[in-house]
Backbone as JSON Lines, residues from 0, in Angstrom:
{"i":0,"aa":"M","n":[90.24,-41.2,-28.5],"ca":[90.01,-42.37,-27.67],"c":[88.58,-42.88,-27.9]}
{"i":1,"aa":"I","n":[88.43,-44.16,-28.1],"ca":[87.13,-44.75,-28.38],"c":[86.24,-44.67,-27.16]}
{"i":2,"aa":"I","n":[86.8,-44.93,-25.97],"ca":[86.01,-44.96,-24.75],"c":[86.08,-43.59,-24.1]}
{"i":3,"aa":"E","n":[84.92,-42.95,-23.95],"ca":[84.88,-41.59,-23.4],"c":[84.47,-41.57,-21.94]}
{"i":4,"aa":"T","n":[84.31,-42.73,-21.33],"ca":[83.92,-42.79,-19.93],"c":[84.94,-43.58,-19.13]}
{"i":5,"aa":"E","n":[85.03,-43.27,-17.86],"ca":[85.91,-44.0,-16.96],"c":[85.34,-45.4,-16.74]}
{"i":6,"aa":"I","n":[86.18,-46.39,-16.85],"ca":[85.74,-47.78,-16.64],"c":[85.72,-48.05,-15.13]}
{"i":7,"aa":"R","n":[84.64,-48.71,-14.68],"ca":[84.45,-48.97,-13.25],"c":[84.3,-50.46,-13.0]}
{"i":8,"aa":"I","n":[84.52,-50.84,-11.75],"ca":[84.3,-52.23,-11.34],"c":[82.84,-52.58,-11.59]}
{"i":9,"aa":"G","n":[82.6,-53.74,-12.18],"ca":[81.25,-54.19,-12.47],"c":[80.79,-53.82,-13.86]}
{"i":10,"aa":"D","n":[81.51,-52.92,-14.56],"ca":[81.15,-52.61,-15.94],"c":[81.33,-53.84,-16.81]}
{"i":11,"aa":"I","n":[80.51,-53.92,-17.84],"ca":[80.64,-54.98,-18.83],"c":[81.47,-54.41,-19.97]}
{"i":12,"aa":"V","n":[82.55,-55.1,-20.34],"ca":[83.42,-54.58,-21.38],"c":[83.51,-55.57,-22.53]}
{"i":13,"aa":"E","n":[83.67,-55.01,-23.71],"ca":[83.89,-55.81,-24.9],"c":[85.34,-55.64,-25.31]}
{"i":14,"aa":"L","n":[86.0,-56.77,-25.56],"ca":[87.41,-56.75,-25.94],"c":[87.56,-56.95,-27.43]}
{"i":15,"aa":"S","n":[88.58,-56.36,-27.97],"ca":[88.86,-56.53,-29.39],"c":[89.23,-57.99,-29.64]}
{"i":16,"aa":"P","n":[88.55,-58.68,-30.57],"ca":[88.85,-60.1,-30.83],"c":[90.3,-60.31,-31.25]}
{"i":17,"aa":"T","n":[90.91,-59.31,-31.88],"ca":[92.28,-59.47,-32.35],"c":[93.29,-59.44,-31.21]}
{"i":18,"aa":"K","n":[92.85,-59.06,-30.01],"ca":[93.75,-58.97,-28.86],"c":[93.63,-60.18,-27.94]}
{"i":19,"aa":"M","n":[92.89,-61.2,-28.33],"ca":[92.57,-62.29,-27.42],"c":[93.6,-63.41,-27.41]}
{"i":20,"aa":"S","n":[94.7,-63.28,-28.13],"ca":[95.66,-64.37,-28.19],"c":[96.26,-64.69,-26.83]}
{"i":21,"aa":"T","n":[96.19,-63.76,-25.88],"ca":[96.72,-64.01,-24.55],"c":[95.92,-65.07,-23.79]}
{"i":22,"aa":"L","n":[94.75,-65.39,-24.26],"ca":[93.95,-66.43,-23.61],"c":[93.86,-67.67,-24.49]}
{"i":23,"aa":"D","n":[94.97,-68.0,-25.13],"ca":[95.03,-69.2,-25.98],"c":[93.93,-69.24,-27.02]}
{"i":24,"aa":"D","n":[93.61,-68.05,-27.55],"ca":[92.63,-67.92,-28.63],"c":[91.24,-68.43,-28.26]}
{"i":25,"aa":"L","n":[90.91,-68.42,-26.98],"ca":[89.53,-68.74,-26.6],"c":[88.62,-67.66,-27.18]}
{"i":26,"aa":"D","n":[87.41,-68.06,-27.52],"ca":[86.47,-67.11,-28.12],"c":[85.76,-66.34,-27.01]}
{"i":27,"aa":"L","n":[86.5,-65.48,-26.34],"ca":[85.96,-64.69,-25.26],"c":[86.09,-63.22,-25.62]}
{"i":28,"aa":"E","n":[84.98,-62.52,-25.7],"ca":[85.05,-61.12,-26.08],"c":[84.34,-60.18,-25.11]}
{"i":29,"aa":"V","n":[83.44,-60.7,-24.27],"ca":[82.69,-59.85,-23.35],"c":[82.88,-60.38,-21.93]}
{"i":30,"aa":"G","n":[83.18,-59.47,-21.01],"ca":[83.38,-59.89,-19.63],"c":[83.05,-58.77,-18.66]}
{"i":31,"aa":"T","n":[83.18,-59.07,-17.38],"ca":[82.88,-58.13,-16.31],"c":[84.18,-57.71,-15.63]}
{"i":32,"aa":"V","n":[84.32,-56.41,-15.36],"ca":[85.51,-55.89,-14.71],"c":[85.45,-56.22,-13.22]}
{"i":33,"aa":"L","n":[86.49,-56.91,-12.73],"ca":[86.56,-57.3,-11.31],"c":[87.51,-56.41,-10.51]}
{"i":34,"aa":"E","n":[88.62,-56.02,-11.14],"ca":[89.61,-55.2,-10.46],"c":[90.18,-54.2,-11.45]}
{"i":35,"aa":"I","n":[90.74,-53.11,-10.9],"ca":[91.34,-52.07,-11.74],"c":[92.71,-51.73,-11.18]}
{"i":36,"aa":"N","n":[93.73,-51.74,-12.03],"ca":[95.05,-51.26,-11.69],"c":[95.22,-49.92,-12.39]}
{"i":37,"aa":"E","n":[94.97,-48.83,-11.65],"ca":[94.95,-47.5,-12.25],"c":[96.32,-47.06,-12.76]}
{"i":38,"aa":"Q","n":[97.39,-47.45,-12.07],"ca":[98.73,-47.05,-12.5],"c":[99.09,-47.64,-13.86]}
{"i":39,"aa":"E","n":[98.72,-48.89,-14.06],"ca":[99.06,-49.58,-15.3],"c":[97.95,-49.5,-16.35]}
{"i":40,"aa":"H","n":[96.81,-48.92,-16.01],"ca":[95.64,-48.87,-16.89],"c":[95.26,-50.27,-17.36]}
{"i":41,"aa":"C","n":[95.22,-51.19,-16.39],"ca":[94.86,-52.59,-16.68],"c":[93.62,-52.96,-15.9]}
{"i":42,"aa":"Y","n":[92.89,-53.93,-16.44],"ca":[91.61,-54.33,-15.88],"c":[91.54,-55.85,-15.81]}
{"i":43,"aa":"K","n":[91.2,-56.38,-14.62],"ca":[90.98,-57.82,-14.48],"c":[89.55,-58.09,-14.9]}
{"i":44,"aa":"I","n":[89.4,-58.94,-15.9],"ca":[88.1,-59.21,-16.5],"c":[87.8,-60.7,-16.37]}
{"i":45,"aa":"V","n":[86.57,-61.01,-15.97],"ca":[86.15,-62.39,-15.81],"c":[85.13,-62.74,-16.89]}
{"i":46,"aa":"F","n":[85.23,-63.97,-17.38],"ca":[84.33,-64.48,-18.4],"c":[83.6,-65.68,-17.81]}
{"i":47,"aa":"N","n":[82.34,-65.86,-18.18],"ca":[81.57,-66.97,-17.64],"c":[80.49,-67.35,-18.63]}
{"i":48,"aa":"N","n":[80.42,-68.62,-18.96],"ca":[79.41,-69.07,-19.91],"c":[78.03,-69.21,-19.28]}
{"i":49,"aa":"D","n":[77.95,-69.12,-17.96],"ca":[76.68,-69.34,-17.29],"c":[76.39,-68.18,-16.33]}
{"i":50,"aa":"T","n":[76.42,-66.96,-16.85],"ca":[76.19,-65.81,-15.99],"c":[74.72,-65.55,-15.79]}
{"i":51,"aa":"Y","n":[74.41,-64.94,-14.66],"ca":[73.06,-64.44,-14.44],"c":[72.91,-63.21,-15.33]}
{"i":52,"aa":"I","n":[71.7,-62.74,-15.54],"ca":[71.51,-61.6,-16.43],"c":[72.27,-60.38,-15.94]}
{"i":53,"aa":"N","n":[72.45,-60.23,-14.64],"ca":[73.19,-59.08,-14.12],"c":[74.63,-59.41,-13.75]}
{"i":54,"aa":"E","n":[75.09,-60.58,-14.13],"ca":[76.46,-60.99,-13.82],"c":[76.74,-60.86,-12.32]}
{"i":55,"aa":"R","n":[75.9,-61.43,-11.5],"ca":[76.04,-61.27,-10.05],"c":[76.94,-62.31,-9.4]}
{"i":56,"aa":"F","n":[77.3,-63.38,-10.12],"ca":[78.16,-64.4,-9.54],"c":[78.99,-65.07,-10.64]}
{"i":57,"aa":"F","n":[80.26,-65.3,-10.34],"ca":[81.15,-66.03,-11.24],"c":[81.83,-67.1,-10.41]}
{"i":58,"aa":"D","n":[81.69,-68.37,-10.8],"ca":[82.28,-69.42,-9.98],"c":[83.79,-69.51,-10.21]}
{"i":59,"aa":"N","n":[84.44,-70.38,-9.41],"ca":[85.89,-70.51,-9.46],"c":[86.4,-71.07,-10.79]}
{"i":60,"aa":"N","n":[85.53,-71.66,-11.58],"ca":[85.93,-72.2,-12.88],"c":[85.89,-71.14,-13.98]}
{"i":61,"aa":"S","n":[85.44,-69.95,-13.66],"ca":[85.37,-68.88,-14.65],"c":[86.79,-68.43,-15.03]}
{"i":62,"aa":"T","n":[86.97,-68.12,-16.29],"ca":[88.26,-67.64,-16.79],"c":[88.37,-66.15,-16.53]}
{"i":63,"aa":"S","n":[89.5,-65.73,-15.99],"ca":[89.74,-64.3,-15.81],"c":[91.19,-64.0,-16.16]}
{"i":64,"aa":"D","n":[91.44,-62.75,-16.57],"ca":[92.79,-62.33,-16.91],"c":[92.84,-60.81,-16.92]}
{"i":65,"aa":"W","n":[94.05,-60.27,-16.95],"ca":[94.26,-58.82,-16.99],"c":[94.4,-58.36,-18.43]}
{"i":66,"aa":"F","n":[93.77,-57.22,-18.75],"ca":[93.85,-56.64,-20.09],"c":[94.13,-55.14,-19.96]}
{"i":67,"aa":"S","n":[94.87,-54.62,-20.92],"ca":[95.14,-53.19,-20.91],"c":[93.98,-52.44,-21.56]}
{"i":68,"aa":"L","n":[93.95,-51.13,-21.33],"ca":[92.88,-50.29,-21.86],"c":[92.77,-50.41,-23.37]}
{"i":69,"aa":"Q","n":[93.89,-50.57,-24.05],"ca":[93.85,-50.63,-25.52],"c":[93.09,-51.84,-26.04]}
{"i":70,"aa":"H","n":[92.9,-52.86,-25.21],"ca":[92.14,-54.04,-25.64],"c":[90.63,-53.83,-25.57]}
{"i":71,"aa":"I","n":[90.18,-52.81,-24.82],"ca":[88.75,-52.6,-24.58],"c":[88.17,-51.7,-25.66]}
{"i":72,"aa":"I","n":[87.12,-52.19,-26.33],"ca":[86.53,-51.42,-27.42],"c":[85.12,-50.91,-27.1]}
{"i":73,"aa":"N","n":[84.52,-51.38,-26.01],"ca":[83.2,-50.88,-25.61],"c":[83.0,-51.12,-24.13]}
{"i":74,"aa":"V","n":[82.23,-50.22,-23.52],"ca":[81.87,-50.33,-22.1],"c":[80.36,-50.26,-21.99]}
{"i":75,"aa":"E","n":[79.79,-51.14,-21.18],"ca":[78.35,-51.08,-20.9],"c":[78.19,-50.92,-19.38]}
{"i":76,"aa":"R","n":[77.18,-50.13,-18.99],"ca":[76.98,-49.85,-17.57],"c":[75.49,-49.9,-17.26]}
{"i":77,"aa":"D","n":[75.18,-50.36,-16.04],"ca":[73.8,-50.42,-15.58],"c":[73.44,-49.11,-14.89]}
{"i":78,"aa":"Y","n":[72.2,-48.67,-15.14],"ca":[71.7,-47.42,-14.6],"c":[70.27,-47.6,-14.09]}
{"i":79,"aa":"K","n":[69.89,-46.71,-13.18],"ca":[68.49,-46.55,-12.8],"c":[68.05,-45.18,-13.3]}
{"i":80,"aa":"V","n":[66.92,-45.14,-14.03],"ca":[66.39,-43.87,-14.51],"c":[65.73,-43.17,-13.33]}
{"i":81,"aa":"I","n":[66.2,-41.95,-13.02],"ca":[65.65,-41.25,-11.85],"c":[64.9,-39.98,-12.21]}
{"i":82,"aa":"N","n":[65.11,-39.44,-13.42],"ca":[64.4,-38.21,-13.78],"c":[64.33,-38.07,-15.29]}
{"i":83,"aa":"I","n":[63.16,-37.67,-15.78],"ca":[62.95,-37.45,-17.22],"c":[62.3,-36.08,-17.37]}
{"i":84,"aa":"T","n":[62.96,-35.18,-18.09],"ca":[62.43,-33.82,-18.21],"c":[62.49,-33.33,-19.65]}
{"i":85,"aa":"D","n":[61.54,-32.47,-19.98],"ca":[61.58,-31.74,-21.25],"c":[62.43,-30.5,-21.05]}
{"i":86,"aa":"N","n":[63.27,-30.2,-22.04],"ca":[64.15,-29.06,-21.96],"c":[64.35,-28.46,-23.34]}
{"i":87,"aa":"Q","n":[65.03,-27.36,-23.38],"ca":[65.42,-26.75,-24.64],"c":[66.91,-26.46,-24.58]}
{"i":88,"aa":"D","n":[67.63,-26.9,-25.6],"ca":[69.04,-26.59,-25.72],"c":[69.14,-25.12,-26.1]}
{"i":89,"aa":"T","n":[69.64,-24.29,-25.2],"ca":[69.65,-22.85,-25.46],"c":[70.68,-22.44,-26.5]}
{"i":90,"aa":"I","n":[71.61,-23.34,-26.83],"ca":[72.57,-23.04,-27.9],"c":[71.93,-23.24,-29.26]}
{"i":91,"aa":"T","n":[71.26,-24.38,-29.44],"ca":[70.68,-24.7,-30.74],"c":[69.21,-24.34,-30.84]}
{"i":92,"aa":"G","n":[68.56,-24.15,-29.69],"ca":[67.12,-23.88,-29.69],"c":[66.28,-25.13,-29.86]}
{"i":93,"aa":"Q","n":[66.93,-26.29,-29.92],"ca":[66.23,-27.55,-30.16],"c":[65.55,-28.05,-28.88]}
{"i":94,"aa":"E","n":[64.32,-28.55,-29.05],"ca":[63.62,-29.2,-27.93],"c":[64.25,-30.56,-27.7]}
{"i":95,"aa":"V","n":[64.57,-30.86,-26.46],"ca":[65.19,-32.14,-26.14],"c":[64.56,-32.71,-24.88]}
{"i":96,"aa":"C","n":[64.7,-34.01,-24.73],"ca":[64.31,-34.69,-23.51],"c":[65.61,-35.13,-22.84]}
{"i":97,"aa":"I","n":[65.73,-34.86,-21.56],"ca":[66.93,-35.27,-20.83],"c":[66.54,-36.32,-19.8]}
{"i":98,"aa":"I","n":[67.23,-37.44,-19.87],"ca":[67.03,-38.51,-18.89],"c":[68.24,-38.51,-17.96]}
{"i":99,"aa":"T","n":[67.98,-38.32,-16.68],"ca":[69.05,-38.39,-15.69],"c":[69.05,-39.81,-15.13]}
{"i":100,"aa":"M","n":[70.2,-40.46,-15.22],"ca":[70.3,-41.85,-14.78],"c":[71.37,-41.98,-13.71]}
{"i":101,"aa":"A","n":[71.03,-42.67,-12.64],"ca":[71.97,-42.93,-11.54],"c":[72.75,-44.2,-11.84]}
{"i":102,"aa":"K","n":[74.04,-44.14,-11.57],"ca":[74.89,-45.31,-11.8],"c":[74.57,-46.4,-10.78]}
{"i":103,"aa":"V","n":[74.56,-47.62,-11.25],"ca":[74.47,-48.78,-10.36],"c":[75.91,-49.17,-10.05]}
{"i":104,"aa":"K","n":[76.35,-48.86,-8.83],"ca":[77.74,-49.14,-8.45],"c":[77.83,-50.58,-7.94]}
{"i":105,"aa":"K","n":[78.89,-51.25,-8.38],"ca":[79.05,-52.66,-8.04],"c":[80.3,-52.88,-7.22]}
{"i":106,"aa":"Q","n":[80.2,-53.84,-6.3],"ca":[81.34,-54.25,-5.5],"c":[81.53,-55.74,-5.66]}
{"i":107,"aa":"V","n":[82.8,-56.15,-5.66],"ca":[83.15,-57.56,-5.87],"c":[83.7,-58.13,-4.58]}
{"i":108,"aa":"E","n":[83.2,-59.3,-4.2],"ca":[83.72,-60.0,-3.03],"c":[84.13,-61.4,-3.48]}
{"i":109,"aa":"L","n":[85.37,-61.78,-3.13],"ca":[85.85,-63.12,-3.46],"c":[85.48,-64.06,-2.32]}
{"i":110,"aa":"T","n":[84.7,-65.09,-2.64],"ca":[84.28,-66.08,-1.64],"c":[84.9,-67.43,-2.01]}
{"i":111,"aa":"E","n":[84.65,-68.44,-1.21],"ca":[85.17,-69.78,-1.52],"c":[84.59,-70.32,-2.82]}
{"i":112,"aa":"Q","n":[83.36,-69.91,-3.15],"ca":[82.71,-70.42,-4.36],"c":[83.09,-69.62,-5.61]}
{"i":113,"aa":"G","n":[83.54,-68.38,-5.44],"ca":[83.88,-67.55,-6.59],"c":[83.64,-66.08,-6.27]}
{"i":114,"aa":"Y","n":[83.39,-65.3,-7.32],"ca":[83.18,-63.86,-7.17],"c":[81.69,-63.55,-7.06]}
{"i":115,"aa":"T","n":[81.34,-62.86,-5.98],"ca":[79.97,-62.39,-5.81],"c":[79.96,-60.88,-6.02]}
{"i":116,"aa":"I","n":[79.02,-60.4,-6.83],"ca":[78.93,-58.98,-7.14],"c":[77.63,-58.44,-6.57]}
{"i":117,"aa":"T","n":[77.76,-57.38,-5.77],"ca":[76.58,-56.71,-5.23],"c":[76.46,-55.34,-5.9]}
{"i":118,"aa":"A","n":[75.25,-54.83,-5.95],"ca":[74.98,-53.57,-6.64],"c":[74.16,-52.64,-5.77]}
{"i":119,"aa":"V","n":[74.51,-51.35,-5.83],"ca":[73.8,-50.32,-5.09],"c":[73.65,-49.11,-6.01]}
{"i":120,"aa":"V","n":[72.46,-48.53,-6.03],"ca":[72.23,-47.33,-6.83],"c":[72.76,-46.13,-6.07]}
{"i":121,"aa":"D","n":[73.56,-45.31,-6.75],"ca":[74.06,-44.07,-6.15],"c":[73.35,-42.9,-6.83]}
{"i":122,"aa":"E","n":[72.29,-42.41,-6.23],"ca":[71.49,-41.35,-6.85],"c":[72.2,-40.01,-6.87]}
{"i":123,"aa":"F","n":[73.39,-39.92,-6.29],"ca":[74.19,-38.69,-6.34],"c":[75.25,-38.76,-7.44]}
{"i":124,"aa":"D","n":[75.42,-39.92,-8.06],"ca":[76.39,-40.09,-9.15],"c":[75.6,-40.4,-10.41]}
{"i":125,"aa":"T","n":[75.36,-39.37,-11.2],"ca":[74.45,-39.51,-12.34],"c":[75.12,-39.11,-13.65]}
{"i":126,"aa":"D","n":[74.54,-39.57,-14.73],"ca":[74.87,-39.12,-16.09],"c":[73.58,-38.63,-16.72]}
{"i":127,"aa":"K","n":[73.72,-37.66,-17.61],"ca":[72.56,-37.14,-18.34],"c":[72.64,-37.62,-19.79]}
{"i":128,"aa":"F","n":[71.5,-38.08,-20.3],"ca":[71.39,-38.54,-21.68],"c":[70.4,-37.64,-22.4]}
{"i":129,"aa":"I","n":[70.81,-37.13,-23.56],"ca":[70.05,-36.12,-24.3],"c":[69.41,-36.76,-25.52]}
{"i":130,"aa":"F","n":[68.09,-36.58,-25.66],"ca":[67.37,-37.16,-26.79],"c":[66.53,-36.11,-27.47]}
{"i":131,"aa":"A","n":[66.81,-35.87,-28.74],"ca":[66.0,-34.96,-29.55],"c":[64.84,-35.75,-30.15]}
{"i":132,"aa":"G","n":[63.71,-35.09,-30.32],"ca":[62.57,-35.73,-30.97],"c":[61.68,-36.52,-30.05]}
{"i":133,"aa":"F","n":[61.94,-36.48,-28.76],"ca":[61.09,-37.16,-27.79],"c":[60.66,-36.18,-26.72]}
{"i":134,"aa":"T","n":[59.5,-36.44,-26.14],"ca":[59.07,-35.67,-24.97],"c":[59.2,-36.56,-23.74]}
{"i":135,"aa":"A","n":[59.22,-35.93,-22.58],"ca":[59.29,-36.69,-21.33],"c":[58.11,-37.65,-21.22]}
{"i":136,"aa":"N","n":[56.96,-37.23,-21.68],"ca":[55.77,-38.08,-21.62],"c":[55.96,-39.36,-22.43]}
{"i":137,"aa":"E","n":[56.61,-39.24,-23.6],"ca":[56.82,-40.42,-24.45],"c":[57.8,-41.41,-23.85]}
{"i":138,"aa":"L","n":[58.68,-40.93,-22.97],"ca":[59.69,-41.8,-22.36],"c":[59.38,-42.11,-20.91]}
{"i":139,"aa":"S","n":[58.19,-41.72,-20.44],"ca":[57.84,-41.86,-19.02],"c":[57.85,-43.31,-18.54]}
{"i":140,"aa":"E","n":[57.63,-44.26,-19.44],"ca":[57.63,-45.68,-19.03],"c":[59.0,-46.12,-18.51]}
{"i":141,"aa":"L","n":[60.04,-45.35,-18.8],"ca":[61.38,-45.71,-18.35],"c":[61.65,-45.29,-16.9]}
{"i":142,"aa":"Q","n":[60.81,-44.43,-16.34],"ca":[61.03,-43.93,-14.98],"c":[61.21,-45.09,-14.0]}
{"i":143,"aa":"D","n":[62.27,-45.01,-13.19],"ca":[62.6,-45.98,-12.14],"c":[62.97,-47.37,-12.66]}
{"i":144,"aa":"T","n":[63.23,-47.51,-13.95],"ca":[63.67,-48.81,-14.47],"c":[65.18,-48.94,-14.34]}
{"i":145,"aa":"Y","n":[65.64,-50.19,-14.35],"ca":[67.07,-50.5,-14.3],"c":[67.44,-51.13,-15.64]}
{"i":146,"aa":"S","n":[68.32,-50.48,-16.36],"ca":[68.68,-50.97,-17.69],"c":[70.15,-50.7,-17.97]}
{"i":147,"aa":"R","n":[70.65,-51.25,-19.06],"ca":[72.07,-51.16,-19.41],"c":[72.28,-50.31,-20.64]}
{"i":148,"aa":"V","n":[73.28,-49.42,-20.56],"ca":[73.63,-48.55,-21.67],"c":[74.96,-49.02,-22.27]}
{"i":149,"aa":"S","n":[75.03,-49.03,-23.59],"ca":[76.28,-49.3,-24.29],"c":[76.87,-47.97,-24.74]}
{"i":150,"aa":"F","n":[78.06,-47.65,-24.24],"ca":[78.66,-46.37,-24.59],"c":[79.12,-46.31,-26.04]}
{"i":151,"aa":"A","n":[79.18,-47.45,-26.73],"ca":[79.49,-47.43,-28.15],"c":[78.39,-46.73,-28.93]}
{"i":152,"aa":"Q","n":[77.18,-46.65,-28.36],"ca":[76.04,-46.03,-29.03],"c":[75.93,-44.53,-28.72]}
{"i":153,"aa":"Y","n":[76.82,-43.99,-27.88],"ca":[76.69,-42.6,-27.44],"c":[78.0,-41.85,-27.61]}
{"i":154,"aa":"K","n":[77.87,-40.53,-27.73],"ca":[79.03,-39.64,-27.74],"c":[78.77,-38.53,-26.75]}
{"i":155,"aa":"L","n":[79.85,-38.03,-26.14],"ca":[79.72,-36.91,-25.22],"c":[79.38,-35.65,-25.99]}
{"i":156,"aa":"R","n":[78.51,-34.85,-25.43],"ca":[78.09,-33.61,-26.09],"c":[78.0,-32.51,-25.05]}
{"i":157,"aa":"D","n":[78.48,-31.34,-25.43],"ca":[78.29,-30.16,-24.59],"c":[76.94,-29.55,-24.96]}
{"i":158,"aa":"A","n":[76.17,-29.2,-23.97],"ca":[74.88,-28.57,-24.2],"c":[74.69,-27.47,-23.17]}
{"i":159,"aa":"E","n":[73.69,-26.66,-23.4],"ca":[73.35,-25.61,-22.45],"c":[71.85,-25.67,-22.23]}
{"i":160,"aa":"I","n":[71.44,-25.99,-21.02],"ca":[70.04,-26.11,-20.68],"c":[69.72,-25.03,-19.65]}
{"i":161,"aa":"D","n":[68.73,-24.21,-19.96],"ca":[68.39,-23.08,-19.09],"c":[69.63,-22.24,-18.77]}
{"i":162,"aa":"Y","n":[70.46,-22.05,-19.77],"ca":[71.67,-21.24,-19.7],"c":[72.72,-21.82,-18.76]}
{"i":163,"aa":"V","n":[72.6,-23.11,-18.45],"ca":[73.6,-23.79,-17.62],"c":[74.3,-24.83,-18.49]}
{"i":164,"aa":"P","n":[75.63,-24.74,-18.62],"ca":[76.34,-25.73,-19.43],"c":[76.28,-27.11,-18.76]}
{"i":165,"aa":"I","n":[76.06,-28.13,-19.57],"ca":[76.09,-29.52,-19.07],"c":[76.86,-30.37,-20.07]}
{"i":166,"aa":"K","n":[77.36,-31.49,-19.58],"ca":[77.9,-32.53,-20.45],"c":[76.89,-33.65,-20.44]}
{"i":167,"aa":"G","n":[76.52,-34.1,-21.6],"ca":[75.54,-35.18,-21.68],"c":[75.92,-36.15,-22.77]}
{"i":168,"aa":"W","n":[75.27,-37.28,-22.74],"ca":[75.5,-38.31,-23.76],"c":[74.4,-38.22,-24.8]}
{"i":169,"aa":"Q","n":[74.79,-38.21,-26.06],"ca":[73.83,-38.15,-27.16],"c":[74.01,-39.39,-28.02]}
{"i":170,"aa":"S","n":[72.91,-39.97,-28.43],"ca":[72.95,-41.2,-29.21],"c":[73.56,-40.97,-30.59]}
{"i":171,"aa":"K","n":[74.41,-41.92,-31.0],"ca":[74.99,-41.9,-32.35],"c":[74.08,-42.62,-33.34]}
{"i":172,"aa":"T","n":[73.16,-43.42,-32.82],"ca":[72.27,-44.21,-33.67],"c":[70.84,-43.73,-33.48]}
{"i":173,"aa":"P","n":[69.97,-43.94,-34.46],"ca":[68.58,-43.48,-34.32],"c":[67.87,-44.17,-33.15]}
{"i":174,"aa":"I","n":[67.13,-43.37,-32.4],"ca":[66.29,-43.88,-31.31],"c":[64.85,-43.76,-31.78]}
{"i":175,"aa":"N","n":[64.23,-44.88,-32.08],"ca":[62.87,-44.88,-32.6],"c":[61.83,-45.15,-31.52]}
{"i":176,"aa":"E","n":[62.24,-45.81,-30.46],"ca":[61.34,-46.13,-29.35],"c":[62.17,-46.2,-28.08]}
{"i":177,"aa":"P","n":[61.53,-46.1,-26.93],"ca":[62.29,-46.05,-25.67],"c":[63.29,-47.19,-25.49]}
{"i":178,"aa":"G","n":[62.93,-48.38,-25.91],"ca":[63.82,-49.52,-25.75],"c":[65.13,-49.4,-26.5]}
{"i":179,"aa":"D","n":[65.17,-48.56,-27.53],"ca":[66.39,-48.39,-28.32],"c":[67.49,-47.67,-27.54]}
{"i":180,"aa":"I","n":[67.14,-47.08,-26.43],"ca":[68.12,-46.35,-25.63],"c":[69.1,-47.31,-24.96]}
{"i":181,"aa":"F","n":[68.65,-48.54,-24.69],"ca":[69.43,-49.48,-23.89],"c":[69.79,-50.74,-24.67]}
{"i":182,"aa":"T","n":[70.82,-51.46,-24.18],"ca":[71.14,-52.76,-24.74],"c":[70.43,-53.88,-23.99]}
{"i":183,"aa":"L","n":[70.16,-53.68,-22.7],"ca":[69.37,-54.63,-21.91],"c":[68.36,-53.85,-21.09]}
{"i":184,"aa":"L","n":[67.15,-54.33,-21.06],"ca":[66.07,-53.67,-20.33],"c":[65.67,-54.47,-19.1]}
{"i":185,"aa":"D","n":[65.19,-53.78,-18.08],"ca":[64.61,-54.4,-16.89],"c":[65.55,-55.46,-16.32]}
{"i":186,"aa":"L","n":[66.66,-55.01,-15.76],"ca":[67.68,-55.93,-15.27],"c":[67.3,-56.65,-13.98]}
{"i":187,"aa":"G","n":[66.16,-56.31,-13.42],"ca":[65.7,-57.07,-12.26],"c":[66.26,-56.6,-10.94]}
{"i":188,"aa":"Y","n":[66.96,-55.49,-10.92],"ca":[67.38,-54.94,-9.63],"c":[66.13,-54.46,-8.9]}
{"i":189,"aa":"S","n":[66.22,-54.39,-7.62],"ca":[65.11,-53.84,-6.83],"c":[65.69,-53.09,-5.64]}
{"i":190,"aa":"E","n":[64.84,-52.39,-4.94],"ca":[65.3,-51.67,-3.76],"c":[65.85,-52.64,-2.71]}
{"i":191,"aa":"A","n":[65.4,-53.89,-2.78],"ca":[65.9,-54.89,-1.82],"c":[67.37,-55.21,-2.07]}
{"i":192,"aa":"D","n":[67.86,-54.97,-3.3],"ca":[69.26,-55.23,-3.59],"c":[70.17,-54.19,-2.96]}
{"i":193,"aa":"N","n":[69.61,-53.06,-2.6],"ca":[70.44,-51.94,-2.13],"c":[70.79,-52.06,-0.67]}
C-alpha cells in the first residue's frame, strides 16, 4: 500500500490524475478531506482555487466529490513540533535525532457560506520522525513551529531507542537542511486558534 498512514479529516490529499475522469476531466489533483466513509473506504474531497494557506474555508462554489482510497496517492498533514531529542538507535548503533510532532486535528463545519475548518493541536496524539546525520541543536529552530509533512517523502521504520521499540517515520529523500523535512513551513497557526 502506498499510503502507510490513516487518512483524517482535514488532511491534504493528492489524487491520481488518471482517476479524475469522474469530475469531467477537470484538472483537479489536490484537495482537502471533508468527510470519511469508513465502511466504503471513501473520502469526500473539496477543491478550491482560492484557498487560504491552511485551507481554512471553502465557499459553496468549491467543487467536491467522493473518491475511493485507490485514487489517493499522497497524504499531507499539519503538525506542531513539540520535542526534538538526540538519541541512538540501539539496533544499528546510529546516532539519530528524533522529532516528536503533535497532529493538528481539524474539524469541518458546514455553514451558509461554505465549509469552515478549525484546527486544534492534540499534544497527546503524536508521530515520531527519525533523522540520521542531524543533532537536536541543528534542528532546534523547528521547535514549536507548525508545518506540513508529505507522507510520500517518508516510510515507516521500526527502531529501538533506549531499548524501547518505536515506530517512526524516516525520510526517503535526502534532508540537507531543516526546511527539507516539510512541504510547507510556518503555517500560521497560533495558540489562539486552539
